[in-house]
JSON list of C-alpha atoms in Angstrom, two decimals:
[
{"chain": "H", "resi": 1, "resn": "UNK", "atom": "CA", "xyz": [125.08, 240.34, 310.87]},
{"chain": "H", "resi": 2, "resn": "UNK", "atom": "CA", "xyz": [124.37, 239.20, 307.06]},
{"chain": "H", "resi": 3, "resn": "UNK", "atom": "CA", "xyz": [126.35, 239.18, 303.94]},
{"chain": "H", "resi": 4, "resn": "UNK", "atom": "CA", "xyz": [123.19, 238.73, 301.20]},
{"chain": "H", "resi": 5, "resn": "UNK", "atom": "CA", "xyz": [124.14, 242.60, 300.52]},
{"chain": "H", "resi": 6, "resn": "UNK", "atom": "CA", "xyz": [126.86, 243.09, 298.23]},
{"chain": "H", "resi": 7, "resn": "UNK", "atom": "CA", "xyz": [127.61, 246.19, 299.71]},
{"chain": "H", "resi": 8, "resn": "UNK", "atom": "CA", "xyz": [128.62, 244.44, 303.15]},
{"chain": "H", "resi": 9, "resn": "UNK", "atom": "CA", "xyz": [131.07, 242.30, 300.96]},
{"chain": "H", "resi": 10, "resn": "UNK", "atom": "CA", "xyz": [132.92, 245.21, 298.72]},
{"chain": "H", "resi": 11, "resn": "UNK", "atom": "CA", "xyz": [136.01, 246.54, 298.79]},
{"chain": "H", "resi": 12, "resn": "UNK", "atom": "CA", "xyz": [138.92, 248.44, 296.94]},
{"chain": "H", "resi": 13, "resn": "UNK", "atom": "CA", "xyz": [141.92, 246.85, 296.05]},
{"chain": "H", "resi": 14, "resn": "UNK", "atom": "CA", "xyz": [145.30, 248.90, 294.36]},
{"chain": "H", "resi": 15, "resn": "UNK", "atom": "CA", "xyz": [145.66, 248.01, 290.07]},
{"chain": "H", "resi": 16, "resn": "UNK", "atom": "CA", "xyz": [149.02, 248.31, 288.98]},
{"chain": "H", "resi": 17, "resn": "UNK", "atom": "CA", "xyz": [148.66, 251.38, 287.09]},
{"chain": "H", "resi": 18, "resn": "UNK", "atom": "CA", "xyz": [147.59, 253.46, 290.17]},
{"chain": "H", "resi": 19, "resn": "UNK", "atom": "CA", "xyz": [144.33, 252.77, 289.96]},
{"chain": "H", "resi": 20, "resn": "UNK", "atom": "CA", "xyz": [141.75, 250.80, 292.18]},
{"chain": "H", "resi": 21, "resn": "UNK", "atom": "CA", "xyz": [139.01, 248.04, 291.22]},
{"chain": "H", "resi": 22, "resn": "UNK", "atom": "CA", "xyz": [135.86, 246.66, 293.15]},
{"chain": "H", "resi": 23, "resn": "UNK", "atom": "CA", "xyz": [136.40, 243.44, 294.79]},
{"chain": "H", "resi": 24, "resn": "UNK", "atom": "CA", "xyz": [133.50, 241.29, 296.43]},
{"chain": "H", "resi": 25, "resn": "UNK", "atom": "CA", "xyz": [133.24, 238.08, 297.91]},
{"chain": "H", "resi": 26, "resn": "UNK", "atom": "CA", "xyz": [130.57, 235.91, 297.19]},
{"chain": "H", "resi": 27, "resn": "UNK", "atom": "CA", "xyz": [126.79, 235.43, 299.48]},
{"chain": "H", "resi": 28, "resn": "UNK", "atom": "CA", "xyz": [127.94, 233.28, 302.60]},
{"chain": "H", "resi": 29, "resn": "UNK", "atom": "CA", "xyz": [131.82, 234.01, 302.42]},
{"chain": "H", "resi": 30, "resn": "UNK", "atom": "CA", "xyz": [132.03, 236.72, 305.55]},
{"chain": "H", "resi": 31, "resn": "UNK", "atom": "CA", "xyz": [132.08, 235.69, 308.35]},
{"chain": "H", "resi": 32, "resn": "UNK", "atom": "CA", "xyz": [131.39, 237.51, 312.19]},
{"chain": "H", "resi": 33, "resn": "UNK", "atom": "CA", "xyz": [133.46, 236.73, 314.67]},
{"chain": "H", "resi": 34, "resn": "UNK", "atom": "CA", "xyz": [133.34, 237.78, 318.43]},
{"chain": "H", "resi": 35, "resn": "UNK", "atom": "CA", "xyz": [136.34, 239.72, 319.91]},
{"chain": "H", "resi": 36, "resn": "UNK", "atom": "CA", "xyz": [135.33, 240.02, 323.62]},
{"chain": "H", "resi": 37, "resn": "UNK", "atom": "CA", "xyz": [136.12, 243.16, 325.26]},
{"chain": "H", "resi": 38, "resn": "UNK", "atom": "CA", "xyz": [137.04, 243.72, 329.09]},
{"chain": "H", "resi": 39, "resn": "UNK", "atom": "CA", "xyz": [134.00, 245.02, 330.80]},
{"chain": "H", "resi": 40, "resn": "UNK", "atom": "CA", "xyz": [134.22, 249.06, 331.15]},
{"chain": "H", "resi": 41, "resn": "UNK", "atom": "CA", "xyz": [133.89, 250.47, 334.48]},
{"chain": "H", "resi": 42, "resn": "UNK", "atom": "CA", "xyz": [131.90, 253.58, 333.38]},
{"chain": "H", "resi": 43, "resn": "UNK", "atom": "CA", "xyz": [130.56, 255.22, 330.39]},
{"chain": "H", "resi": 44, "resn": "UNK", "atom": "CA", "xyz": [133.79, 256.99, 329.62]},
{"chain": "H", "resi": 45, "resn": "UNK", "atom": "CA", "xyz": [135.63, 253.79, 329.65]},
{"chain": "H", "resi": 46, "resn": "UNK", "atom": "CA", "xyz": [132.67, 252.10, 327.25]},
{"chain": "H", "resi": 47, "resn": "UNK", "atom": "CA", "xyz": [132.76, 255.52, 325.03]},
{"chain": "H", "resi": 48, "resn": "UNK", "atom": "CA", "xyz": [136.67, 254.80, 324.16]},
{"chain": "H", "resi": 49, "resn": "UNK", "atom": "CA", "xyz": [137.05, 251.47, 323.33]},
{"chain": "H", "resi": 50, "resn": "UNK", "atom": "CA", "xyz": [133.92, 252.01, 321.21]},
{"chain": "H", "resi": 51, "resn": "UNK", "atom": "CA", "xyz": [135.34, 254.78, 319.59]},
{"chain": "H", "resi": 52, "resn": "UNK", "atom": "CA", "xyz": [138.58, 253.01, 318.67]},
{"chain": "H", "resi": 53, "resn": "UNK", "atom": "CA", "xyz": [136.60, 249.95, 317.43]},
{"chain": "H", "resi": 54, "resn": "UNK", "atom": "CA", "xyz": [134.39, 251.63, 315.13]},
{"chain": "H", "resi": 55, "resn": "UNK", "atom": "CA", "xyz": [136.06, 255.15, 314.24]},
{"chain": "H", "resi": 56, "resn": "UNK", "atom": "CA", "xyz": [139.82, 254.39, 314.02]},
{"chain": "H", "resi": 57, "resn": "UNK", "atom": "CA", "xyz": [139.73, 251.32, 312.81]},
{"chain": "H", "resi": 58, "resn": "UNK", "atom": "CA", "xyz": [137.47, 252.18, 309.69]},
{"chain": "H", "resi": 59, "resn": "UNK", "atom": "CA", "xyz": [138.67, 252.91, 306.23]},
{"chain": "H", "resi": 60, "resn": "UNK", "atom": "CA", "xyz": [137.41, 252.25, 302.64]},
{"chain": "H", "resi": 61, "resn": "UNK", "atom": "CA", "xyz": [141.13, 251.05, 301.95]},
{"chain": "H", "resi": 62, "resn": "UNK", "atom": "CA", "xyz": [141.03, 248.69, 305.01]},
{"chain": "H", "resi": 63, "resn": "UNK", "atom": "CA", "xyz": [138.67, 245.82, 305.14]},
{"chain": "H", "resi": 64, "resn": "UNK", "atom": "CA", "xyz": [136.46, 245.43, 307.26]},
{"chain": "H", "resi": 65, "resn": "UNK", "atom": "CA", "xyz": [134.24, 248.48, 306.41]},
{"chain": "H", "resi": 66, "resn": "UNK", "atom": "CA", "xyz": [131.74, 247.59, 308.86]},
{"chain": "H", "resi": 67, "resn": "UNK", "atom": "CA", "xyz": [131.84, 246.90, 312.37]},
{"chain": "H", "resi": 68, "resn": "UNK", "atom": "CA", "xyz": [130.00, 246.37, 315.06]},
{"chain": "H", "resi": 69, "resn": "UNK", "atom": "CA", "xyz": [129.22, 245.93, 319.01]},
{"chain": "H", "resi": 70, "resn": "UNK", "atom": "CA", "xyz": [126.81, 244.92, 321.32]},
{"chain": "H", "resi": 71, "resn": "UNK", "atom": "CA", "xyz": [126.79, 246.79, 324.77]},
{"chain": "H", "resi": 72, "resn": "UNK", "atom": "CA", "xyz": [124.75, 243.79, 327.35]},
{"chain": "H", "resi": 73, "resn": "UNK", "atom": "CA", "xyz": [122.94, 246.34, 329.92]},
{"chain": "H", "resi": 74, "resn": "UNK", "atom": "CA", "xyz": [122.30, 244.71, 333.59]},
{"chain": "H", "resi": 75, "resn": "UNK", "atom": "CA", "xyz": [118.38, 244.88, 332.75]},
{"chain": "H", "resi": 76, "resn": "UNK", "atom": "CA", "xyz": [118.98, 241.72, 330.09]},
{"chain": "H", "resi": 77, "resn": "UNK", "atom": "CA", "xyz": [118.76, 244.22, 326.99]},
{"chain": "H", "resi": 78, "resn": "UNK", "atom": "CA", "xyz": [121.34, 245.07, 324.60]},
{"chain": "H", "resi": 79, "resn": "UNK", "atom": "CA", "xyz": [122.15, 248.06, 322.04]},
{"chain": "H", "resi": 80, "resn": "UNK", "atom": "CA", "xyz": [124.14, 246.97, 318.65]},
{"chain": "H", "resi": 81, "resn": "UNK", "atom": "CA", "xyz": [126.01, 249.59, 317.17]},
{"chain": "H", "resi": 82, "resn": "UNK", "atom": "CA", "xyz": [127.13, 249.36, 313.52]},
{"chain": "H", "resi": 83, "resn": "UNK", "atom": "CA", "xyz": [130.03, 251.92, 312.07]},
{"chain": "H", "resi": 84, "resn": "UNK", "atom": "CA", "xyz": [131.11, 251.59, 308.53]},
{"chain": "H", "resi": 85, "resn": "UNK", "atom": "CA", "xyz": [132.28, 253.30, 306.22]},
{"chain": "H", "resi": 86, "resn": "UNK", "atom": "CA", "xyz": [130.28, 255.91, 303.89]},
{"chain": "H", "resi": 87, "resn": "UNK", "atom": "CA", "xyz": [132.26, 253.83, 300.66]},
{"chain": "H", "resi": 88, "resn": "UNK", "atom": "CA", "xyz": [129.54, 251.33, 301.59]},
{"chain": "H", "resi": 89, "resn": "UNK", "atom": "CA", "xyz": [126.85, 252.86, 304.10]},
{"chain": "H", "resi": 90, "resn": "UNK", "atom": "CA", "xyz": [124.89, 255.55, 302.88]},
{"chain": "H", "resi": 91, "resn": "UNK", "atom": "CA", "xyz": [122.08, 256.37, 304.08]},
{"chain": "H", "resi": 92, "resn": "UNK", "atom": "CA", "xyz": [120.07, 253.97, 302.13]},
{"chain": "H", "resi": 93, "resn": "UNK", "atom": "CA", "xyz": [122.29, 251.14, 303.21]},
{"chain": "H", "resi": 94, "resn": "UNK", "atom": "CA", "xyz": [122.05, 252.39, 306.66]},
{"chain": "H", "resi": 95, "resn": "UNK", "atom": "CA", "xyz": [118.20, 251.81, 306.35]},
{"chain": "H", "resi": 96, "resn": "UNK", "atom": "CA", "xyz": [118.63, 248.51, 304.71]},
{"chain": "H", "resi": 97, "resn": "UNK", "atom": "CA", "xyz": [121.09, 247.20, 307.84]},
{"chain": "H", "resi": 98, "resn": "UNK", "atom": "CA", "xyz": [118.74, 248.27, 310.38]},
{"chain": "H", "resi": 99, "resn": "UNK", "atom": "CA", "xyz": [115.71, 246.73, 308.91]},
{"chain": "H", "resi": 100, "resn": "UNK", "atom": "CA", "xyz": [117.75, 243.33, 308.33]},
{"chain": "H", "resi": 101, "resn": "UNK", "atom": "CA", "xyz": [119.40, 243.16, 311.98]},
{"chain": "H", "resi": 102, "resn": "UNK", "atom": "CA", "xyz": [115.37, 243.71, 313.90]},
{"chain": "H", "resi": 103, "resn": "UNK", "atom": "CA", "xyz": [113.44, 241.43, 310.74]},
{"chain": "H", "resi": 104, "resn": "UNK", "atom": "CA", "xyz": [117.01, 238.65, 311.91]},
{"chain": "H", "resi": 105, "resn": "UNK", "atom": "CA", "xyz": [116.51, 239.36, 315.35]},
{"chain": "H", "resi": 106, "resn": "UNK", "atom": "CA", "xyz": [112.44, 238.67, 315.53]},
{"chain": "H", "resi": 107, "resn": "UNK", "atom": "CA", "xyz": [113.17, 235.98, 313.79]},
{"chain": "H", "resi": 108, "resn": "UNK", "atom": "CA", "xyz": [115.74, 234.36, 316.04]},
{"chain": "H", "resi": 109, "resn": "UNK", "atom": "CA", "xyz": [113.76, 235.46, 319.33]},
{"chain": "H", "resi": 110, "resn": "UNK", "atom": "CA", "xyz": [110.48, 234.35, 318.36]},
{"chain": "H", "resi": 111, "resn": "UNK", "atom": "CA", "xyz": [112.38, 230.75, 316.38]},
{"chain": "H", "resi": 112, "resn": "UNK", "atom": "CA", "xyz": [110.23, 232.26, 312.87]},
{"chain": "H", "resi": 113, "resn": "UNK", "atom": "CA", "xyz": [111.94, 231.56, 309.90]},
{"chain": "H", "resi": 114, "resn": "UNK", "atom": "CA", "xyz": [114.53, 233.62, 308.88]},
{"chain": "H", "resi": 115, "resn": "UNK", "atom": "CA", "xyz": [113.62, 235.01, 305.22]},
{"chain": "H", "resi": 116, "resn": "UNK", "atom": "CA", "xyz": [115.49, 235.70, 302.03]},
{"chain": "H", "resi": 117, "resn": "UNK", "atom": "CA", "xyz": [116.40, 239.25, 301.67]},
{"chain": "H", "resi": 118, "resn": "UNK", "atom": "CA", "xyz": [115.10, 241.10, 298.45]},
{"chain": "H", "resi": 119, "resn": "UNK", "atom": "CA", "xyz": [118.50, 242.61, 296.73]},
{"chain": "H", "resi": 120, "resn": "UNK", "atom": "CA", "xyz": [119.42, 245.85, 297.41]},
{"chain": "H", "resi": 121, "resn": "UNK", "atom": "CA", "xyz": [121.36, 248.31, 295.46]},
{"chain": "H", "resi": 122, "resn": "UNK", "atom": "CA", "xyz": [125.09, 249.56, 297.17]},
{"chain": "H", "resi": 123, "resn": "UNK", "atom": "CA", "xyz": [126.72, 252.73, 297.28]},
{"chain": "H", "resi": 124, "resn": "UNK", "atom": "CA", "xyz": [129.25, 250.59, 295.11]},
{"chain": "H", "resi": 125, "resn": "UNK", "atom": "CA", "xyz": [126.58, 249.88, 292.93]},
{"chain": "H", "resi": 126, "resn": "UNK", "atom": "CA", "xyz": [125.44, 253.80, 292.58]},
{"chain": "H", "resi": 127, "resn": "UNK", "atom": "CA", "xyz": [129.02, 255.08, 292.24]},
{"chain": "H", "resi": 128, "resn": "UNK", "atom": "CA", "xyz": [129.86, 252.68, 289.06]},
{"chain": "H", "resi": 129, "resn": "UNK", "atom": "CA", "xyz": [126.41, 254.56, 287.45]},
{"chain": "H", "resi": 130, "resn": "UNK", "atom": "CA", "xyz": [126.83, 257.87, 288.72]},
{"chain": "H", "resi": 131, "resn": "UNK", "atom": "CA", "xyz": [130.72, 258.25, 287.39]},
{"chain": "H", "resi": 132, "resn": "UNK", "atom": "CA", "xyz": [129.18, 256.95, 284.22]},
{"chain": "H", "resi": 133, "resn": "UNK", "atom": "CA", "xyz": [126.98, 259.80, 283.41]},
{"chain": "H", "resi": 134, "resn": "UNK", "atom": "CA", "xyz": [129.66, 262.12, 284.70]},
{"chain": "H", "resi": 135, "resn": "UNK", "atom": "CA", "xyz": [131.73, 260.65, 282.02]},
{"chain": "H", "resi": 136, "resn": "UNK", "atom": "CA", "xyz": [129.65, 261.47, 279.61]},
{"chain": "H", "resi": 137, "resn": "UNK", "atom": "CA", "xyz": [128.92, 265.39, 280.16]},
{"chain": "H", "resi": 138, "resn": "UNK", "atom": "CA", "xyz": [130.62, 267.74, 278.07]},
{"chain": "H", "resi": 139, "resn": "UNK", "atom": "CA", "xyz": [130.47, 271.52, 278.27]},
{"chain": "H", "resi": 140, "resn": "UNK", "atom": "CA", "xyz": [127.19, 271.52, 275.52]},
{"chain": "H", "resi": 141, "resn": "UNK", "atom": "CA", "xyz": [125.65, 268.64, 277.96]},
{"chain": "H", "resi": 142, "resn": "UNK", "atom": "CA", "xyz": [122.25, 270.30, 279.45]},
{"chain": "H", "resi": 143, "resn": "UNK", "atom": "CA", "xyz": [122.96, 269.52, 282.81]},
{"chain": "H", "resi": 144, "resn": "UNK", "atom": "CA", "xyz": [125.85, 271.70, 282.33]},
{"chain": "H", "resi": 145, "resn": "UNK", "atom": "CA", "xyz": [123.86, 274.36, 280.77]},
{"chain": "H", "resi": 146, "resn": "UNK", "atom": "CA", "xyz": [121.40, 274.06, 284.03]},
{"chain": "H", "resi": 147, "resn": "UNK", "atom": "CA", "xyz": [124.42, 274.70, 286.47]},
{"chain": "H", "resi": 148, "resn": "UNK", "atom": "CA", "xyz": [125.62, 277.61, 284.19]},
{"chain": "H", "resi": 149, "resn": "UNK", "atom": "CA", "xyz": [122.62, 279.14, 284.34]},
{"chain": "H", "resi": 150, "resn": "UNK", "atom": "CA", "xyz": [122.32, 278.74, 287.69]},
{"chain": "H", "resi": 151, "resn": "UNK", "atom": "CA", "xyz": [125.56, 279.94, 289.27]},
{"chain": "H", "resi": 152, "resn": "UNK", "atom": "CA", "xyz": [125.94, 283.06, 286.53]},
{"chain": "H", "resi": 153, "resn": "UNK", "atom": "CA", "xyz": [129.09, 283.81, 284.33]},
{"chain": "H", "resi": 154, "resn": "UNK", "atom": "CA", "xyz": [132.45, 283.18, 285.43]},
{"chain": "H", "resi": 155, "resn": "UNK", "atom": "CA", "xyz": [133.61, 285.20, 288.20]},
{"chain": "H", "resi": 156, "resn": "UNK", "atom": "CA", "xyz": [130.34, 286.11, 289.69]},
{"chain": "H", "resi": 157, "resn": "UNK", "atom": "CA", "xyz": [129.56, 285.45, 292.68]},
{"chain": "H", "resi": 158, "resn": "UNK", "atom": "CA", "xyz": [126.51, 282.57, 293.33]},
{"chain": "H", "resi": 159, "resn": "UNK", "atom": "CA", "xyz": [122.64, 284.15, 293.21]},
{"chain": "H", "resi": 160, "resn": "UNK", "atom": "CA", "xyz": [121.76, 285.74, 296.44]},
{"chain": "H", "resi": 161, "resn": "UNK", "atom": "CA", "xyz": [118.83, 283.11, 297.76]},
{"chain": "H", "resi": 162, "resn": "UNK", "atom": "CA", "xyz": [116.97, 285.19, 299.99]},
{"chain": "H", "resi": 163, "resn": "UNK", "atom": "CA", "xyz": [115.13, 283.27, 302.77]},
{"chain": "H", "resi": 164, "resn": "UNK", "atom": "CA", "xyz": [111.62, 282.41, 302.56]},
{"chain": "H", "resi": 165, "resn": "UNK", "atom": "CA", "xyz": [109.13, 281.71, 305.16]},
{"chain": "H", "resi": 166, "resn": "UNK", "atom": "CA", "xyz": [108.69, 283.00, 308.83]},
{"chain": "H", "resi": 167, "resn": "UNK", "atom": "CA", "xyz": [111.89, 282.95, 310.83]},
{"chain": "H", "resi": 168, "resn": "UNK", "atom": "CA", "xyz": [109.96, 281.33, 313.88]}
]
């Protein structure tokens, strides 16, 4: 797996006041390491290590956020699986990964050259603008006056929406 995208290389870490701030490691720092596994003896066994490796193990507070395997099948193909956290895979970044792991792995299988990778925005990235502009709304904001509108006075309950189109 690559670290050109920041969002691969981010994490939280604790302020003294309370609070947290982004931390990120430069292009080239992260390295992947193997961590062999005993081979399963059926799917249930394969389903539960996997499952501890990349559902318990994953945090936004813990580094890594991202992990992955690769299951070897007996017919000489493989299946990665990547689990990370949403603090850095959204769906975007999801995108992003998979394009980068089959544009690495052409590259490696067919010995082409393996190219730079445009930059990408992060969920990290998005979050730092989107609390921005959420700072900056007041009650008189539009947006607010949008929502207002749209979900009726206080107390009331939200506008009916009635279905549309054929139920088939």
């Amino acid at each position: 797996m690559d670290d050109r995208h920041e969002g691969f290389r981010t994490t939280v870490a604790p302020d003294c006041d309370g609070g947290y701030h982004r931390v990120s490691t430069a292009p080239g720092t992260v390295r992947v390491t193997g961590v062999p596994i005993a081979a399963p003896t059926d799917g249930d066994d394969s389903n539960e290590d996997l499952c501890e490796l990349l559902e318990l193990r994953l945090s936004p507070l813990i580094w890594p956020h991202l992990l992955g395997a690769t299951v070897a099948h007996e017919t000489a193909d493989f299946t990665v699986l990547a689990g990370a956290d949403h603090s850095i895979l959204d769906a975007y970044s999801q995108a992003v990964l998979i394009v980068e792991l089959r544009t690495l792995y052409a590259a490696v299988t067919t010995g082409g050259e393996i190219r730079d990778s445009a930059t990408f925005g992060s969920p990290a990235d998005y979050a730092v603008i989107e609390r921005a502009a959420a700072e900056e709304l007041t009650p008189d904001s539009p947006a607010v006056a949008l929502w207002r509108e749209f979900l009726g006075t206080p107390g009331s309950p939200m506008p009916a929406s009635p279905p549309t189109g054929s139920p088939c």
